[in-house]
Structure formats: structure tokens, C-alpha cells
Short mmCIF file of C-alpha atoms and ligand atoms in Angstrom, two decimals:
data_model
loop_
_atom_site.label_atom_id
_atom_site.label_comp_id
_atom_site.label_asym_id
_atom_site.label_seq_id
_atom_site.Cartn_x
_atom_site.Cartn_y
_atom_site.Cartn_z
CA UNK A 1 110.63 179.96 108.49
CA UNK A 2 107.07 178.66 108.76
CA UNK A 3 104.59 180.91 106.58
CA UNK A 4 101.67 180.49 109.40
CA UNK A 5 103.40 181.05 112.62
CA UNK A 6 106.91 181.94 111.97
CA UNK A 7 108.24 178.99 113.58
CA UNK A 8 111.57 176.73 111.91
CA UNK A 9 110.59 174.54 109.18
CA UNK A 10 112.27 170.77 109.35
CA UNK A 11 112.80 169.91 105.68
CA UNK A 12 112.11 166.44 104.57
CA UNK A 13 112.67 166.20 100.84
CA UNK A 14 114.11 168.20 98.46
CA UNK A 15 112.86 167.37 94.39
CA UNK A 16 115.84 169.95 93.58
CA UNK A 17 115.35 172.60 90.39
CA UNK A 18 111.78 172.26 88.91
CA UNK A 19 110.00 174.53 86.48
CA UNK A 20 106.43 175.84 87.05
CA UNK A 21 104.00 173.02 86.81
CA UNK A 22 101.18 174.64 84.62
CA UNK A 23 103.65 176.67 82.64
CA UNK A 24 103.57 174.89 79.36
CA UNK A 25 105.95 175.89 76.83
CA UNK A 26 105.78 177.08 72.90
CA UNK A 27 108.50 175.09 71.40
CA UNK A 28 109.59 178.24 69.86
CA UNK A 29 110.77 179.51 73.52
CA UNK A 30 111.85 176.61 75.32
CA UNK A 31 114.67 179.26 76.57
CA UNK A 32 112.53 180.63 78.49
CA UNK A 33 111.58 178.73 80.90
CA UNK A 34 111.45 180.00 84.80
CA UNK A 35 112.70 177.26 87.37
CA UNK A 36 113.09 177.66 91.05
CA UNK A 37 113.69 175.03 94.01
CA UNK A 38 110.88 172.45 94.97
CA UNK A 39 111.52 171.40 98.65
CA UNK A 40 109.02 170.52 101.23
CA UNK A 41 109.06 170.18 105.19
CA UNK A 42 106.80 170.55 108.15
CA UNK A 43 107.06 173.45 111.28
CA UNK A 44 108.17 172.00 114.25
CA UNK A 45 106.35 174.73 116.14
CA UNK A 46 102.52 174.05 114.60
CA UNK A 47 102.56 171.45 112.78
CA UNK A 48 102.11 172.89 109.20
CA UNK A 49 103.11 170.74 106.26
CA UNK A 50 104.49 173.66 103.68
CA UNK A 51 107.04 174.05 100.82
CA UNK A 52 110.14 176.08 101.83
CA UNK A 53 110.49 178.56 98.81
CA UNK A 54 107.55 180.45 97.01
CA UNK A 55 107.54 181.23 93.78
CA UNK A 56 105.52 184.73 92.89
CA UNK A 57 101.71 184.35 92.90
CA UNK A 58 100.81 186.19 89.10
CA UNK A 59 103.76 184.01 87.64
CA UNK A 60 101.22 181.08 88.01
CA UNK A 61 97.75 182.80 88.42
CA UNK A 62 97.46 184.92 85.61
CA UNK A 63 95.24 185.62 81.82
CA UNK A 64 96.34 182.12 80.41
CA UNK A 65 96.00 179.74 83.44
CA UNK A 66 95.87 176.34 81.69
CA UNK A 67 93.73 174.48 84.54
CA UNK A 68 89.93 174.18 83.50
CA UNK A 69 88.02 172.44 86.23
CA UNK A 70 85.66 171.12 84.26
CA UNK A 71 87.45 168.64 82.26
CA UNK A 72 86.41 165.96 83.88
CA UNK A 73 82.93 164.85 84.27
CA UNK A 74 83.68 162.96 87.59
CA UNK A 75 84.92 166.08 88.98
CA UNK A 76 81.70 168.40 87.19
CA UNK A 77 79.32 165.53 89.15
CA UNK A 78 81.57 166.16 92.21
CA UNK A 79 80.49 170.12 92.36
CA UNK A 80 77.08 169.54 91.26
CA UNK A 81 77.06 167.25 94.37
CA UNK A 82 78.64 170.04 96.10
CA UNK A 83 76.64 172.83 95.68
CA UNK A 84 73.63 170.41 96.48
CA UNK A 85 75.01 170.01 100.10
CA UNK A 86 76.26 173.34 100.54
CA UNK A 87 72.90 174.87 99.94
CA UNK A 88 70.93 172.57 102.26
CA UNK A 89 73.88 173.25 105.22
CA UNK A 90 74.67 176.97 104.77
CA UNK A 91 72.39 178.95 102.42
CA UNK A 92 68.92 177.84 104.01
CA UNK A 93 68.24 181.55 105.23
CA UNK A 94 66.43 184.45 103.39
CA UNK A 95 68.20 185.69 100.15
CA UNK A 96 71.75 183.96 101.33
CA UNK A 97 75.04 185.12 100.03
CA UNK A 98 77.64 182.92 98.98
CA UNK A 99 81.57 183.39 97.52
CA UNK A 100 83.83 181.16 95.96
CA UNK A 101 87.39 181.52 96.39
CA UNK A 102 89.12 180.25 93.14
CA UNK A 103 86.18 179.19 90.87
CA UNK A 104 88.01 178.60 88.15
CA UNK A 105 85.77 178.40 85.23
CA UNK A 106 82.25 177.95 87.47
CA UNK A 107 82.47 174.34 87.72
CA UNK A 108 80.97 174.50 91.12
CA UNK A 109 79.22 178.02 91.35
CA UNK A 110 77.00 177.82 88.71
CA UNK A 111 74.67 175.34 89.84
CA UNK A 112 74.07 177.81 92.48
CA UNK A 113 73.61 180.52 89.86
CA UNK A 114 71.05 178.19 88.00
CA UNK A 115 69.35 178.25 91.25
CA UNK A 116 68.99 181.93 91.46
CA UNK A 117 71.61 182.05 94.41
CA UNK A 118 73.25 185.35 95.21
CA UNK A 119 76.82 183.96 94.53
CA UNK A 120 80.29 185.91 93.44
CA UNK A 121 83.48 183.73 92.48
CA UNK A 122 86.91 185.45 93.29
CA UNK A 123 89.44 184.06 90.39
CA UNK A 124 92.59 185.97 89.74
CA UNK A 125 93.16 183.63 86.27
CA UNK A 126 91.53 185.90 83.71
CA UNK A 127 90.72 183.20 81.07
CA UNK A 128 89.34 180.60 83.31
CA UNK A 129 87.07 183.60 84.99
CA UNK A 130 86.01 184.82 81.75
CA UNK A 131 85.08 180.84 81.18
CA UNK A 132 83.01 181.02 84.53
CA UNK A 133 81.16 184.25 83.27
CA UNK A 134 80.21 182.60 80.14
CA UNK A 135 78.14 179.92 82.31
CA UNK A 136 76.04 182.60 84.21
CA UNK A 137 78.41 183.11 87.05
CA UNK A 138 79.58 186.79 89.27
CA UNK A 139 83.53 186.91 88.98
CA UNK A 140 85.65 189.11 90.39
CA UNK A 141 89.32 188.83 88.58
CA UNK A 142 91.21 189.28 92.03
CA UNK A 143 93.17 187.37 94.18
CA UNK A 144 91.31 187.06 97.38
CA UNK A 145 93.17 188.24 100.00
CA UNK A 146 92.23 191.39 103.24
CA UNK A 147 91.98 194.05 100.98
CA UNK A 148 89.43 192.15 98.26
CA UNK A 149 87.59 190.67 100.64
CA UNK A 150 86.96 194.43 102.20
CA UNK A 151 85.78 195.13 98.72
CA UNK A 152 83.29 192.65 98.12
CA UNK A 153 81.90 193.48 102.20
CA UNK A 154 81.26 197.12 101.02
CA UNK A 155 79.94 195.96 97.76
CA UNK A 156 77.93 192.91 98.53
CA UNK A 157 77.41 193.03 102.34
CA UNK A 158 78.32 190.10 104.23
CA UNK A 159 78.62 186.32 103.27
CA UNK A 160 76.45 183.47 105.04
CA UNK A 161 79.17 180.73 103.34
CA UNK A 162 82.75 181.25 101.86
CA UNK A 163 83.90 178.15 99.78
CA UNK A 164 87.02 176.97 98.16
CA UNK A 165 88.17 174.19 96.78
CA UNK A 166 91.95 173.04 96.10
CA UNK A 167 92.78 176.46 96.25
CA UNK A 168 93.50 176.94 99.93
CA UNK A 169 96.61 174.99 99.75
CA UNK A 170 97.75 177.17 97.08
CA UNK A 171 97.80 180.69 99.18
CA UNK A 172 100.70 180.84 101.16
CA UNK A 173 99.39 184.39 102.39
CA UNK A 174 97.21 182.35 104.86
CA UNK A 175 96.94 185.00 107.48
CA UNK A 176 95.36 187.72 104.98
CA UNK A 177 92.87 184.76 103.73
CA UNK A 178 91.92 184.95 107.57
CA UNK A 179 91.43 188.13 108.23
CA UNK A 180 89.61 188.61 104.87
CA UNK A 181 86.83 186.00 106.02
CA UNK A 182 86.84 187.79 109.62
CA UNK A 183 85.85 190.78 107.07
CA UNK A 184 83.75 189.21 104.81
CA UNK A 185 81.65 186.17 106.78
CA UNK A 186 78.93 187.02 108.74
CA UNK A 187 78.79 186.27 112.56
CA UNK A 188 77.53 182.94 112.14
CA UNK A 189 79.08 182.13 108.55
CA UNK A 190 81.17 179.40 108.01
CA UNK A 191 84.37 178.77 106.23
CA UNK A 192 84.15 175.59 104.08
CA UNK A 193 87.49 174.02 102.10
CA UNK A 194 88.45 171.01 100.98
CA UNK A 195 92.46 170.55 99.94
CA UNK A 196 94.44 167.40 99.42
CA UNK A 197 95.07 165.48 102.70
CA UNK A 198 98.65 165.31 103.47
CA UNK A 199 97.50 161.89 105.34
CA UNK A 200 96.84 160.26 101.54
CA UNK A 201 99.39 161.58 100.13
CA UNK A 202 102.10 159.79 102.62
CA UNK A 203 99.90 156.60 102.90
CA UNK A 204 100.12 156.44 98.92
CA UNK A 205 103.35 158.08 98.42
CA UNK A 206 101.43 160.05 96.19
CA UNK A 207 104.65 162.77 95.55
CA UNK A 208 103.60 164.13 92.46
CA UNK A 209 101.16 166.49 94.66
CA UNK A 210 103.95 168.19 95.32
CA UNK A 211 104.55 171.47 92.75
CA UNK A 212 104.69 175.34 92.80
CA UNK A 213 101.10 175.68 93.53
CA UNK A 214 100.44 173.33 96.35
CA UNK A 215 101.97 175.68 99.00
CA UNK A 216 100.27 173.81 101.74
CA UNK A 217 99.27 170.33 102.51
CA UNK A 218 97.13 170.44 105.17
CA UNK A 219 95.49 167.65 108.37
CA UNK A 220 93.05 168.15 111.23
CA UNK A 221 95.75 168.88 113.55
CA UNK A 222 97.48 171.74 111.27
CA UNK A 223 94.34 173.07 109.97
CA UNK A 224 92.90 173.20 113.74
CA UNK A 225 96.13 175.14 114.87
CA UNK A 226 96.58 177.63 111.90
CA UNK A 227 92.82 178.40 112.63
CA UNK A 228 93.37 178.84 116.12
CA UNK A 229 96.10 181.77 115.87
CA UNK A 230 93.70 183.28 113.06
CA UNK A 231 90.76 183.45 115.86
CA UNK A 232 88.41 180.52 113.96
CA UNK A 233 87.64 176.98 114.92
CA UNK A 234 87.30 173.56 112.81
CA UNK A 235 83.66 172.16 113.59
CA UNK A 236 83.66 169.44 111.07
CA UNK A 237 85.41 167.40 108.77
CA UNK A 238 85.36 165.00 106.18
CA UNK A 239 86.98 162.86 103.75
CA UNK A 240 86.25 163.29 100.00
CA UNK A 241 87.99 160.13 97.43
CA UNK A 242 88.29 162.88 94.59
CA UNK A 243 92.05 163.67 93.77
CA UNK A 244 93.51 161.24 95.33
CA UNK A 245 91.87 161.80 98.75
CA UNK A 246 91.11 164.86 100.16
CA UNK A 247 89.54 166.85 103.56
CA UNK A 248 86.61 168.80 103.54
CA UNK A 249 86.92 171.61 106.14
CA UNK A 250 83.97 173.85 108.30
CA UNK A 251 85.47 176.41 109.86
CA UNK A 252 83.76 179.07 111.98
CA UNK A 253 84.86 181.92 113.82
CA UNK A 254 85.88 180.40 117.56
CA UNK A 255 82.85 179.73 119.63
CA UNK A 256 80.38 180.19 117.02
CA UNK A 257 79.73 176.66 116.58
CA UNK A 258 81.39 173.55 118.63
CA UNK A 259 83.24 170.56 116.75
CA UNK A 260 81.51 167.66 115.72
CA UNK A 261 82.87 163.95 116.47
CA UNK A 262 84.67 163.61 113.00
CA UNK A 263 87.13 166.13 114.16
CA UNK A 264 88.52 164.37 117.73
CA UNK A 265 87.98 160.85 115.72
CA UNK A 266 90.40 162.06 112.85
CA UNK A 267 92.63 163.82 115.45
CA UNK A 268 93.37 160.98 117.45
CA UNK A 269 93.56 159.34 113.99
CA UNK A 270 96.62 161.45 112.99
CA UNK A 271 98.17 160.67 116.19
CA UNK A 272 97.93 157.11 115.85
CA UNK A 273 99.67 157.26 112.68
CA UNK A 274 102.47 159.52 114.06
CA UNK A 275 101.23 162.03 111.13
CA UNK A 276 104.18 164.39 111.26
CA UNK A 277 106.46 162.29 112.80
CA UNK A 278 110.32 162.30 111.53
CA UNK A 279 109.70 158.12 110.83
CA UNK A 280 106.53 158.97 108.58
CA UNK A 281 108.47 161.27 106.73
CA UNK A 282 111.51 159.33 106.12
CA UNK A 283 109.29 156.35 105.39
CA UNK A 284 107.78 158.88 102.66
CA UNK A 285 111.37 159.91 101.57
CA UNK A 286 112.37 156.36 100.88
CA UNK A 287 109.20 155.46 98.49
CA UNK A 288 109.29 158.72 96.32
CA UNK A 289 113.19 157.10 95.60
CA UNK A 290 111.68 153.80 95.14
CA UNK A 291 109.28 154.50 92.52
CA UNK A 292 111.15 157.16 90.80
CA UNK A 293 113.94 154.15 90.22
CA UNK A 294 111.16 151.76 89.30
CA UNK A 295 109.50 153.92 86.99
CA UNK A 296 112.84 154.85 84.92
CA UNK A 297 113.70 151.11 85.04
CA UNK A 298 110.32 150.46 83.69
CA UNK A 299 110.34 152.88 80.88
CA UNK A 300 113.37 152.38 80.14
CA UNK A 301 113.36 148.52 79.95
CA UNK A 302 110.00 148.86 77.36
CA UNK A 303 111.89 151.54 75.48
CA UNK A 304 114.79 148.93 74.84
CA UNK A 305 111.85 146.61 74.02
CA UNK A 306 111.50 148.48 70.66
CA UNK A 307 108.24 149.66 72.87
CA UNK A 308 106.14 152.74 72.08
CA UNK A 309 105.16 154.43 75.46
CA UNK A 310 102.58 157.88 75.65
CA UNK A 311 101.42 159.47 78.84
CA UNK A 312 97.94 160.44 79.80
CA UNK A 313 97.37 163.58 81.19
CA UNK A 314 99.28 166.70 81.05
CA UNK A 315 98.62 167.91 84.71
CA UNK A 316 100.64 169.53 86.95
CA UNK A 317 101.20 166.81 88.83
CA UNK A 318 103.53 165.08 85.85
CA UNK A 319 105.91 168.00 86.08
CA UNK A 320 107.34 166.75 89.18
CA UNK A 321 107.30 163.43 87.94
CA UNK A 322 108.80 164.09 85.03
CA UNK A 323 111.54 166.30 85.73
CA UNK A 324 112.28 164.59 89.19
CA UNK A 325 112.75 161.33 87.89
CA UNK A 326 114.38 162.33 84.18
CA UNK A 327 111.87 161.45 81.94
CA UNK A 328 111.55 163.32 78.73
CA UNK A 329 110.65 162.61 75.03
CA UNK A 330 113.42 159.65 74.46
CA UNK A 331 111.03 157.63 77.39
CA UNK A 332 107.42 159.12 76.41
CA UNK A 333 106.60 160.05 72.82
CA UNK A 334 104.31 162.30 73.73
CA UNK A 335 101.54 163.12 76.22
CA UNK A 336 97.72 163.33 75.57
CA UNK A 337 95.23 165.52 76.81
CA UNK A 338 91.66 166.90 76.66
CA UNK A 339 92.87 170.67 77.34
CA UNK A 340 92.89 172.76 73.73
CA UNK A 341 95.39 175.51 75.61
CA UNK A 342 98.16 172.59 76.48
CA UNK A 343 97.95 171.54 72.51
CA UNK A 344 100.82 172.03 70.98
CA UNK A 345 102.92 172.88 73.68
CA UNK A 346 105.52 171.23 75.62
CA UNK A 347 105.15 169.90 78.88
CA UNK A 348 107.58 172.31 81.44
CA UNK A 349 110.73 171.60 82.01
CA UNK A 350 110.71 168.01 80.62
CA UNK A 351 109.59 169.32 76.66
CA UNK A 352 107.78 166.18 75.92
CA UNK A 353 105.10 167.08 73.75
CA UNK A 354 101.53 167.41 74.26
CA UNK A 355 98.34 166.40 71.84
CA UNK A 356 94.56 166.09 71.91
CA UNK A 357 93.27 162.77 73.41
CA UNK A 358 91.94 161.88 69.49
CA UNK A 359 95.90 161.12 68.51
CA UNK A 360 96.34 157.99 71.36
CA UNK A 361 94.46 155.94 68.65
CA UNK A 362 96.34 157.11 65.59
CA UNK A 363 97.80 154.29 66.50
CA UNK A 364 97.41 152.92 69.76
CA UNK A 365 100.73 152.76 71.66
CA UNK A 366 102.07 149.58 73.29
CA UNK A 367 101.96 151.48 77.16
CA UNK A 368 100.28 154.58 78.55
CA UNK A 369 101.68 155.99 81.56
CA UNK A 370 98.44 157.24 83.23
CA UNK A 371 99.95 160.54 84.28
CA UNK A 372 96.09 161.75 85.25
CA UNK A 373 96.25 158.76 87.95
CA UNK A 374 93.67 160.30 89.89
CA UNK A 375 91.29 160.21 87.31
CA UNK A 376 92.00 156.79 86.52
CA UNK A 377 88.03 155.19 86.10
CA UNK A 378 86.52 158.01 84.02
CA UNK A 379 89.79 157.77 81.50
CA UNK A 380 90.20 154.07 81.41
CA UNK A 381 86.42 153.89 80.62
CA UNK A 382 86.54 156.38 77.98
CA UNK A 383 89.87 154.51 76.49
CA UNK A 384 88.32 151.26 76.70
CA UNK A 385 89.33 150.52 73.02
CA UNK A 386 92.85 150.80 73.74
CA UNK A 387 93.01 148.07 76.27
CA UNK A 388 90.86 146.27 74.17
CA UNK A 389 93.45 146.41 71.53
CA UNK A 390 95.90 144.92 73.74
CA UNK A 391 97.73 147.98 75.36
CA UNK A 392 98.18 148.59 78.93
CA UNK A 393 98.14 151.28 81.30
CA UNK A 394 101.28 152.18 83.38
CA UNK A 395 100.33 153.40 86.98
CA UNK A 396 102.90 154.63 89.39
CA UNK A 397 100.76 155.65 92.65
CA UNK A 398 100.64 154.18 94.86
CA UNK A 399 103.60 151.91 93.32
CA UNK A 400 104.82 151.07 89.92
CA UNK A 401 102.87 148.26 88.01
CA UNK A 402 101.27 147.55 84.76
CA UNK A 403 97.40 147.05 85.06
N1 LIG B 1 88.09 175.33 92.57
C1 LIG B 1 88.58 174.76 91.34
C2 LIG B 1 89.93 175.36 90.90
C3 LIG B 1 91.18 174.86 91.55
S1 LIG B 1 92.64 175.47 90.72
C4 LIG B 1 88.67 173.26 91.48
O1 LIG B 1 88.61 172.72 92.57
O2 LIG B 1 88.84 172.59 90.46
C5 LIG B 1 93.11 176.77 91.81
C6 LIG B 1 92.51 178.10 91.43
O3 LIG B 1 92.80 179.04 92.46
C7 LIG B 1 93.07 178.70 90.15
O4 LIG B 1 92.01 178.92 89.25
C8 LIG B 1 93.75 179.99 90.60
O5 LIG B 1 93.68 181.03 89.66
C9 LIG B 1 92.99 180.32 91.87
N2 LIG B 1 93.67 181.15 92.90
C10 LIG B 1 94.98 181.18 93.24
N3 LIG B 1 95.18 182.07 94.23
C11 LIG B 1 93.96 182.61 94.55
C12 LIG B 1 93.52 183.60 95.48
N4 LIG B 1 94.34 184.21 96.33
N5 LIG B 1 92.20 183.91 95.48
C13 LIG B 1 91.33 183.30 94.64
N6 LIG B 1 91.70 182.37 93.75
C14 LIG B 1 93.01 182.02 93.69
P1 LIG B 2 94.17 167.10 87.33
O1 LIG B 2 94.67 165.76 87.72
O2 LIG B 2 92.78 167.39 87.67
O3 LIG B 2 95.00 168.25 88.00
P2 LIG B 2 96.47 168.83 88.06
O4 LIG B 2 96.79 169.50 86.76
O5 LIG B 2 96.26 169.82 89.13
O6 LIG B 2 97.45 167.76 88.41
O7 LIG B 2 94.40 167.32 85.78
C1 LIG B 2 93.82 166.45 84.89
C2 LIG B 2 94.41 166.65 83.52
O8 LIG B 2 94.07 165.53 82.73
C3 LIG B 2 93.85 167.88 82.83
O9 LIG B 2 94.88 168.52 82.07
C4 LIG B 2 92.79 167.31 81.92
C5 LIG B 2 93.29 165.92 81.63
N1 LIG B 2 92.21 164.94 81.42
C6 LIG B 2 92.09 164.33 80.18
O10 LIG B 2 92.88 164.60 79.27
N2 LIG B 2 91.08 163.43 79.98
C7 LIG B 2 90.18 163.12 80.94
O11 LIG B 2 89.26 162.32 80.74
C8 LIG B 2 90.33 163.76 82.23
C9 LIG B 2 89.38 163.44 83.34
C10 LIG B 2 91.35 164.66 82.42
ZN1 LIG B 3 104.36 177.03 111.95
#
């Protein structure tokens, strides 16, 4: 049953039994591990894009949240960028009141803060908030939801912008969201989110998106809708090229604002492409099982080569990858990666090991599987030597090749 509007949900793959994708393990408890059933489909009643079980909100929000935001500097320029625009759109009037829904450790909010914004994040992951704090930023350690979001109103008084980013998509309790910005925004305030666009991730069969906390996976047309039953309105929209391609949102409550071009010109966009359609998804269907049997071919090919293949990248993203398509430590050594909490641990469900980024020269492998594909310029330049020593990268979106 659809989580927006109740409707039925028409499945259209199923990755089968996959463990949380930020849930890395201690080797010492691999036994405990908590799996549950990744399968994805779209409601045939509004349109929504949505995974068909949910797994429990603090089992992957909680103290030790692995995901720092600010790990990559592409990403830190990104939200400087960010906070640059949203200031000069939304928080041009006297003494202006901003919140941040999931700001992880600040990478966007405290550029606002260094500007002497009034600003307050809203970050249920403890560590990551405490990380935010440390950088001169408001948190609140609380999932936003109706009842926080009455808090903050009697607290704060009322927002002129509420912003989130990549966090949308990973609340299925989308009609308490709603109602908490019909609390929270002021009459004129405006809803701004930007999410990975289920458009890119068909046109680059881009599966790996696909995990526990991606609940949602929005477009114009199911954004528009959801909004609609929850009494608010997309005015604009736009496409962003970080993560693989994303969709900034504007949202404001229905006939406080009217919709700019962008919106009908991607509409009739995602009607030209059949976005949605049976066909799209089948067409979807059939390359996740093409690259998953090119990419175990591959690895498995080098490994009989006598070849020594890493990864790059423990993100969430890999656990699909790695547990749909079977790879574990007899394919990749290990995995590399800048994040001091994933040290040490084992990557979920598929136990391949992961290390800091200093080890992938100790010595260079023969093949890194670039499992951070969507961060593929800033690592590549930073890894420079290793290509220069005759290795090569292994990319699998939005096909399997060797660059
Ligand atoms: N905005 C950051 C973080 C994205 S990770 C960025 O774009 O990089 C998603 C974040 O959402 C996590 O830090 C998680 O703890 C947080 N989150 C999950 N559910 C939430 C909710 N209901 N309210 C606020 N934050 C939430
Ligand atoms: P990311 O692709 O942003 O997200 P997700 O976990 O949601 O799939 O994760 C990037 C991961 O790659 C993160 O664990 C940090 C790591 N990383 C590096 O190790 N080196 C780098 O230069 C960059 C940019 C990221
Ligand atoms: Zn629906």
C-alpha cells in the first residue's frame, strides 16, 4: 500500500534480503547483523516511486550514524554554494529564520551561522549533530516530524525557509513532514529539497540508490501530487549534477506563489519519457541484471588473473551492490575510505573489510572498483598516483568498463 496516498503499489524489482546499508559491522559480531527485504515499485494511484517494506527509523538514525556530509570537498563547495542562493531567494527579510531538516554535521548550515543567520538544524543522528554543534551550528537531536516541528513554532516562532537535503527521500512519514511545515513555515515560507531524481537513476541504471534509507525516489509529477493532497504547491524546480543527478524542489503552501516554467517544461519532460511507465521500468529491470552479471564476470575474470582488486568508497550505496550481486572479500580485498567510524569494520552484509584511504598505496592494487562513483573527479584527482602507476579504475554506472 502506497505510504502517501494509500493507493496499491506495482512492484518492479525485488534486490531480495539486504542488510542495513550504513550499518557497518565489528568483526567481533558479524552475528548480528539485522536484514530485511529491499524491493521497490511505484503507486498506480499517484505516481510515487517508493520501497515496499520499511525498516524502523532509530535502527538507522541513531548516536553512531556513520554518514558525515562533509567528506567530500565537492559536496562542502556544493552547500557553501547553497546557502549562498538560499539566502539571496528566501532569507532577504528582517532577522529571517531558517531550519534544516537533517543537517548532518552542518555542512550546509553553518555558512549561514558564520553569517549571523538565525538558523536551527533538526538531526536525529546524535554524533553527526554533536559534529554540527562543534562548527557553530543550533541542533535539535529530533526527528522532524508534527509534533517537533510544533516545538520549534512555540520555541522559535515561525520559519521564512525550511531546507533539506537528501533527507526527504528518507522519511517515509511524508504526511507528518507536511503538516509539520503547515506548523512551522510562515504564510509565505517556502519549502526547499533537493533528493535524487528517480529520472537519473533509470536513465543511468544507477540501482545502487536503492537501500534502507532511500524510502522515496521522487519526479515533478510525484512530488507535485504528494504536495497537492498535503495542501502545498511546487513553484520551481531544478536539476543539480551532485550525486548522480538530483532535483531541487520550492514548495509553497497552494496559492502562495504560482509555478515557474521549469516545472510544466520538466513535466511534459517526464511524460515524454513515459517516466513511470511499466516499459521504463522493465527496461530498468533488465540493466540492473546486466551489470550485476558483467560486474561478477569482470571481477571474477581479474581475480583468476592472479589480479588484486580494492573498492573505493564504503557508502551505502555499495551495500546493494555488493550483496545483490555476491561480491565479498574473495572478489575485493578490501574497501577504502576517508570515514575514521567505518575503519576497521566490515562492510554490511558482504564483510569485506574497510581501511583508511592511506592503505590503497601500501601497495597500489592492479583495479579499484570506484564504489563512490558519484564522486568520481574529486577521488580520481586525489588518486592520481595510482593511475599513474599503471592501475585502473573499475566503474559500473552507468555500465561496466575499465577507465
Ligand atoms: N543533508 C545532509 C545529510 C544527508 S544524510 C546531506 O545532504 O549530506 C540524511 C540525514 O537525515 C541523516 O543525518 C539522518 O540522521 C537525517 N534524518 C533522517 N530522518 C530524519 C528526520 N525525520 N528529521 C530530520 N533528519 C532526519
Ligand atoms: P556518498 O556517495 O556521499 O553517499 P552514500 O553513503 O549515501 O552512498 O558516500 C561517499 C563515501 O565515500 C563516504 O563514506 C566517504 C567516501 N569518500 C572517500 O573515501 N574519499 C573521497 O574523496 C570522497 C569524496 C568520499
Ligand atoms: Zn500513492
Amino acid at each position: 500500500m502506497c505510504r502517501v496516498c494509500g493507493g496499491p503499489v506495482r512492484q518492479f524489482f525485488d534486490f531480495g534480503r539486504q542488510p542495513l546499508s550504513d550499518a557497518f559491522v565489528d568483526p567481533d559480531r558479524v552475528d548480528e547483523e539485522y536484514f530485511y527485504r529491499l524491493a521497490v515499485g511505484i503507486c498506480e494511484s499517484c505516481g510515487m516511486t517508493q520501497l515496499l517494506d520499511e525498516v524502523a527509523r532509530d535502527r538507522m538514525f541513531h548516536e553512531a550514524y556513520p554518514y558525515h556530509s562533509s567528506g567530500s570537498v565537492h559536496m562542502r563547495r556544493h552547500f557553501e554554494q547553497t546557502a549562498g542562493r538560499l539566502s539571496r531567494d528566501h532569507l532577504r527579510g528582517p532577522d529571517p529564520f531558517v531550519v534544516e531538516i537533517g543537517c548532518n554535521d552542518g555542512v550546509m548550515l553553518r555558512s549561514l551561522a558564520k553569517e549571523g543567520i538565525r538558523h536551527l538544524g533538526v538531526e536525529p543522528s546524535g554524533g553527526v549533530a554533536e559534529l554540527a554543534r562543534q562548527q557553530g551550528v543550533r541542533v535539535r537531536t529530533e526527528f522532524f516530524e508534527e509534533a517537533s516541528a510544533a516545538e520549534i513554532l512555540a520555541a522559535e516562532g515561525p520559519a521564512d525557509l525550511v531546507y533539506s537535503a537528501n533527507t526527504i527521500c528518507h522519511i517515509p512519514y511524508l504526511e507528518s513532514v507536511f503538516r509539520g511545515l503547515d506548523t512551522l513555515l510562515a504564510p509565505d515560507g517556502a519549502f526547499v529539497f533537493e533528493d535524487p531524481y528517480l529520472g537519473d537513476i533509470l536513465e543511468r541504471t544507477s540501482f545502487d540508490q536503492i537501500y534502507d534509507e532511500h524510502f522515496y525516489f521522487f519526479t515533478v509529477g510525484s512530488v507535485r501530487s504528494a504536495a497537492a493532497r498535503f495542501g502545498f504547491e511546487v513553484v520551481d524546480v531544478e536539476r543539480l549534477p551532485v550525486h548522480g543527478g538530483e532535483l531541487r524542489y520550492t514548495l509553497k503552501r497552494a496559492g502562495r506563489g504560482s509555478p515557474g516554467p521549469a516545472v510544466a517544461a520538466l513535466l511534459a519532460e517526464e511524460d515524454g519519457r513515459g517516466l513511470g511507465t511499466p516499459e521504463v521500468f522493465d527496461a530498468f529491470a533488465a540493466g540492473v541484471e546486466r551489470v550485476r552479471s558483467e560486474l561478477t564476470g569482470l571481477l571474477k575474470e581479474l581475480r583468476a588473473d592472479g589480479k588484486r582488486v580494492v573498492g573505493y568508497g564504503a557508502t551505502a550505496k555499495s551495500a546493494t551492490v555488493t550483496n545483490f550481486c555476491g561480491i565479498g572479500p574473495e572478489l575485493i580485498d578490501w574497501v577504502c575510505d576517508v570515514t575514521p567510524a567505518k575503519h576497521g569494520k566490515l562492510m554490511p552484509g558482504s564483510h569485506i573489510p574497510v581501511r583508511p584511504t592511506e592503505s590503497l598505496a601500501e601497495p597500489y592494487p592492479d583495479y579499484v572498483l570506484l564504489f563512490a562513483w558519484n564522486h568520481a573527479e574529486e577521488i580520481m584527482a586525489k588518486e592520481r598516483l595510482f593511475r599513474e602507476s599503471g592501475g585502473r579504475w573499475i566503474a559500473y554506472v552507468p555500465e561496466v568498463r575499465i577507465l
